[in-house]
Amino acid sequence: MTDAAAHPTRLDPAVLRDWLATDDTVRVLDVRSPAEFEAVHIPGAYNVPLHLMREHRQELHAHLEQVVLVCRSGMRAAQAEQLLAEVGIPNVHILDGGILAWQAAGAPVRRGRARWDIERQVRLVAGTLVLLGVLTSLILPGAQWLAAAIGAGLIVAALTNTCAMGAVLTKLPFNRSANCDIDKVIGQLAAR
């Protein structure tokens, strides 16, 4: 079996479960917000939100041999994969379908306080702003441009595979938790 076949870039939940049971060098990094991580995560996973990974990827490099990136569905994990590739971390993998696929496969999870994921929050805020823009334009001409600006922002988000609104929402107090201490995570990775 070739190395690429033994270590595919995209993993399904069954392969990851197998790896976690047989290979103690595998580290699972969950790149979702601390609130999303707190709500549900793979046991033994480390929470390294995407924005913190950008800042600390060099520090992480020293402690990662085999890493599997997890997010809600795979989009943020793909961005994290690029960040880690830029600093030369070999053996970077993505859980195909993210935590949603992991749960659908009946794999074990740890649950905490239920919270809305960032993607759902973005849909709520964007939809609310579009609706307000359209309704306000009935009274105040020109307000429809708010709806147009939100639509343009969503198009840019889709084309660039980034989301400025999501990045802002992750910084709000209800999306933060104590699990966001990157120095603690790096210390835990170093200890293993």
Short mmCIF file of C-alpha atoms in Angstrom, two decimals:
data_model
loop_
_atom_site.label_atom_id
_atom_site.label_comp_id
_atom_site.label_asym_id
_atom_site.label_seq_id
_atom_site.Cartn_x
_atom_site.Cartn_y
_atom_site.Cartn_z
CA MET A 1 0.00 0.00 0.00
CA THR A 2 1.37 3.44 -0.91
CA ASP A 3 1.78 6.14 1.70
CA ALA A 4 -1.00 8.16 0.05
CA ALA A 5 -3.34 5.17 0.27
CA ALA A 6 -2.37 4.49 3.88
CA HIS A 7 -2.82 8.14 4.84
CA PRO A 8 -5.52 9.77 2.68
CA THR A 9 -6.03 13.51 2.93
CA ARG A 10 -9.78 13.18 3.49
CA LEU A 11 -10.94 10.71 6.11
CA ASP A 12 -14.35 9.28 6.74
CA PRO A 13 -15.43 8.79 10.36
CA ALA A 14 -14.72 5.04 10.31
CA VAL A 15 -11.10 5.58 9.26
CA LEU A 16 -10.58 8.26 11.91
CA ARG A 17 -12.06 6.01 14.61
CA ASP A 18 -9.67 3.28 13.52
CA TRP A 19 -6.69 5.66 13.58
CA LEU A 20 -7.57 6.97 17.04
CA ALA A 21 -7.78 3.42 18.36
CA THR A 22 -4.46 2.29 16.86
CA ASP A 23 -2.14 5.30 16.44
CA ASP A 24 -1.18 7.44 19.44
CA THR A 25 0.51 10.07 17.24
CA VAL A 26 -2.81 11.19 15.73
CA ARG A 27 -4.01 14.54 17.07
CA VAL A 28 -7.48 15.86 16.33
CA LEU A 29 -7.65 19.65 16.09
CA ASP A 30 -11.15 21.09 16.08
CA VAL A 31 -11.04 24.49 14.38
CA ARG A 32 -14.57 25.57 15.27
CA SER A 33 -15.34 28.33 17.74
CA PRO A 34 -14.96 27.52 21.44
CA ALA A 35 -18.75 27.63 21.83
CA GLU A 36 -19.28 25.11 19.04
CA PHE A 37 -16.54 22.91 20.50
CA GLU A 38 -18.07 23.12 23.97
CA ALA A 39 -21.48 22.09 22.61
CA VAL A 40 -20.19 18.89 20.98
CA HIS A 41 -16.76 17.52 20.09
CA ILE A 42 -14.79 14.35 19.48
CA PRO A 43 -13.37 12.99 22.76
CA GLY A 44 -9.67 13.83 22.99
CA ALA A 45 -9.86 16.62 20.40
CA TYR A 46 -8.08 19.92 20.97
CA ASN A 47 -9.89 23.17 20.26
CA VAL A 48 -7.76 25.48 18.12
CA PRO A 49 -10.17 27.97 16.52
CA LEU A 50 -9.22 28.94 12.99
CA HIS A 51 -8.33 32.54 13.92
CA LEU A 52 -5.92 31.30 16.62
CA MET A 53 -4.38 28.76 14.26
CA ARG A 54 -3.38 31.60 11.93
CA GLU A 55 -1.44 33.24 14.77
CA HIS A 56 0.04 30.10 16.38
CA ARG A 57 0.66 27.67 13.53
CA GLN A 58 4.45 27.79 13.99
CA GLU A 59 4.08 26.84 17.66
CA LEU A 60 1.71 24.02 16.74
CA HIS A 61 4.16 22.73 14.12
CA ALA A 62 6.60 21.56 16.80
CA HIS A 63 4.00 19.28 18.40
CA LEU A 64 2.16 17.71 15.47
CA GLU A 65 3.17 14.59 13.55
CA GLN A 66 -0.20 13.37 12.31
CA VAL A 67 -3.11 15.79 12.52
CA VAL A 68 -6.78 15.50 11.61
CA LEU A 69 -8.69 18.76 11.29
CA VAL A 70 -12.36 18.95 12.19
CA CYS A 71 -14.97 21.65 11.82
CA ARG A 72 -18.72 21.58 11.33
CA SER A 73 -18.80 20.35 7.73
CA GLY A 74 -15.26 20.68 6.33
CA MET A 75 -14.92 24.27 5.04
CA ARG A 76 -12.97 25.75 7.95
CA ALA A 77 -10.89 22.58 8.19
CA ALA A 78 -9.85 23.09 4.55
CA GLN A 79 -8.71 26.63 5.41
CA ALA A 80 -6.79 25.28 8.40
CA GLU A 81 -5.18 22.65 6.16
CA GLN A 82 -3.76 25.43 3.96
CA LEU A 83 -2.43 27.29 7.01
CA LEU A 84 -0.63 24.20 8.32
CA ALA A 85 0.72 23.35 4.87
CA GLU A 86 2.28 26.83 4.71
CA VAL A 87 4.45 26.01 7.75
CA GLY A 88 5.34 22.55 6.46
CA ILE A 89 3.34 20.27 8.73
CA PRO A 90 3.25 16.86 7.02
CA ASN A 91 0.40 14.38 7.38
CA VAL A 92 -2.47 16.84 7.61
CA HIS A 93 -5.90 15.30 7.12
CA ILE A 94 -9.50 16.49 7.21
CA LEU A 95 -12.49 14.66 8.65
CA ASP A 96 -14.69 14.58 5.56
CA GLY A 97 -18.09 16.02 6.46
CA GLY A 98 -16.80 17.32 9.80
CA ILE A 99 -18.50 16.80 13.13
CA LEU A 100 -21.83 16.39 11.33
CA ALA A 101 -20.54 13.25 9.56
CA TRP A 102 -18.92 12.03 12.79
CA GLN A 103 -22.25 12.27 14.62
CA ALA A 104 -24.20 10.77 11.69
CA ALA A 105 -21.88 7.75 11.84
CA GLY A 106 -22.79 7.25 15.50
CA ALA A 107 -19.22 7.93 16.64
CA PRO A 108 -18.68 8.99 20.27
CA VAL A 109 -18.94 12.66 21.19
CA ARG A 110 -18.69 14.77 24.32
CA ARG A 111 -21.59 17.15 24.80
CA GLY A 112 -21.78 20.37 26.73
CA ARG A 113 -24.13 23.33 26.71
CA ALA A 114 -26.06 23.42 23.42
CA ARG A 115 -25.31 26.46 21.25
CA TRP A 116 -25.92 27.47 17.68
CA ASP A 117 -23.01 26.89 15.33
CA ILE A 118 -21.48 29.89 13.56
CA GLU A 119 -22.95 29.02 10.16
CA ARG A 120 -26.46 29.05 11.64
CA GLN A 121 -25.77 32.36 13.37
CA VAL A 122 -24.56 33.86 10.07
CA ARG A 123 -27.76 32.75 8.33
CA LEU A 124 -29.85 34.33 11.10
CA VAL A 125 -27.99 37.66 11.10
CA ALA A 126 -27.77 37.91 7.29
CA GLY A 127 -31.44 37.01 6.86
CA THR A 128 -32.50 39.51 9.52
CA LEU A 129 -30.46 42.30 7.94
CA VAL A 130 -31.84 41.58 4.46
CA LEU A 131 -35.41 41.52 5.76
CA LEU A 132 -34.89 44.76 7.72
CA GLY A 133 -33.35 46.41 4.67
CA VAL A 134 -36.27 45.48 2.44
CA LEU A 135 -38.95 46.40 5.01
CA THR A 136 -37.25 49.68 5.90
CA SER A 137 -37.00 50.58 2.20
CA LEU A 138 -40.82 50.72 2.12
CA ILE A 139 -40.63 53.72 4.46
CA LEU A 140 -37.14 55.04 3.80
CA PRO A 141 -36.06 54.92 0.14
CA GLY A 142 -32.50 53.69 -0.26
CA ALA A 143 -32.58 51.26 2.68
CA GLN A 144 -32.76 48.37 0.22
CA TRP A 145 -29.03 48.91 -0.32
CA LEU A 146 -28.45 47.29 3.08
CA ALA A 147 -29.98 44.10 1.66
CA ALA A 148 -27.83 44.46 -1.45
CA ALA A 149 -24.67 44.89 0.65
CA ILE A 150 -25.46 41.74 2.65
CA GLY A 151 -26.09 39.84 -0.60
CA ALA A 152 -22.77 41.05 -1.99
CA GLY A 153 -21.03 40.00 1.21
CA LEU A 154 -22.51 36.50 0.92
CA ILE A 155 -21.30 36.26 -2.69
CA VAL A 156 -17.77 37.27 -1.64
CA ALA A 157 -17.91 34.75 1.21
CA ALA A 158 -18.84 31.98 -1.22
CA LEU A 159 -16.20 32.92 -3.80
CA THR A 160 -13.36 33.27 -1.28
CA ASN A 161 -14.50 30.49 1.06
CA THR A 162 -14.22 32.93 3.96
CA CYS A 163 -16.84 34.68 6.05
CA ALA A 164 -16.24 38.08 7.60
CA MET A 165 -19.58 37.95 9.44
CA GLY A 166 -18.70 34.55 10.89
CA ALA A 167 -15.31 35.88 12.02
CA VAL A 168 -17.03 38.77 13.81
CA LEU A 169 -19.63 36.50 15.40
CA THR A 170 -16.95 34.20 16.86
CA LYS A 171 -15.68 37.15 18.90
CA LEU A 172 -19.01 37.81 20.62
CA PRO A 173 -19.20 36.84 24.32
CA PHE A 174 -21.72 34.00 23.85
CA ASN A 175 -19.38 32.34 21.35
CA ARG A 176 -16.42 32.29 23.70
CA SER A 177 -15.58 29.89 26.48
CA ALA A 178 -12.67 28.95 28.71
CA ASN A 179 -11.56 26.33 26.13
CA CYS A 180 -9.95 29.04 24.00
CA ASP A 181 -6.60 29.13 25.87
CA ILE A 182 -4.10 28.40 23.08
CA ASP A 183 -1.13 28.27 25.46
CA LYS A 184 -2.90 25.52 27.42
CA VAL A 185 -3.62 23.58 24.21
CA ILE A 186 0.00 23.85 23.06
CA GLY A 187 1.15 22.71 26.50
CA GLN A 188 -1.17 19.69 26.31
CA LEU A 189 0.11 18.81 22.84
CA ALA A 190 3.71 19.10 24.03
CA ALA A 191 3.02 16.85 27.03
CA ARG A 192 1.67 14.05 24.81
#
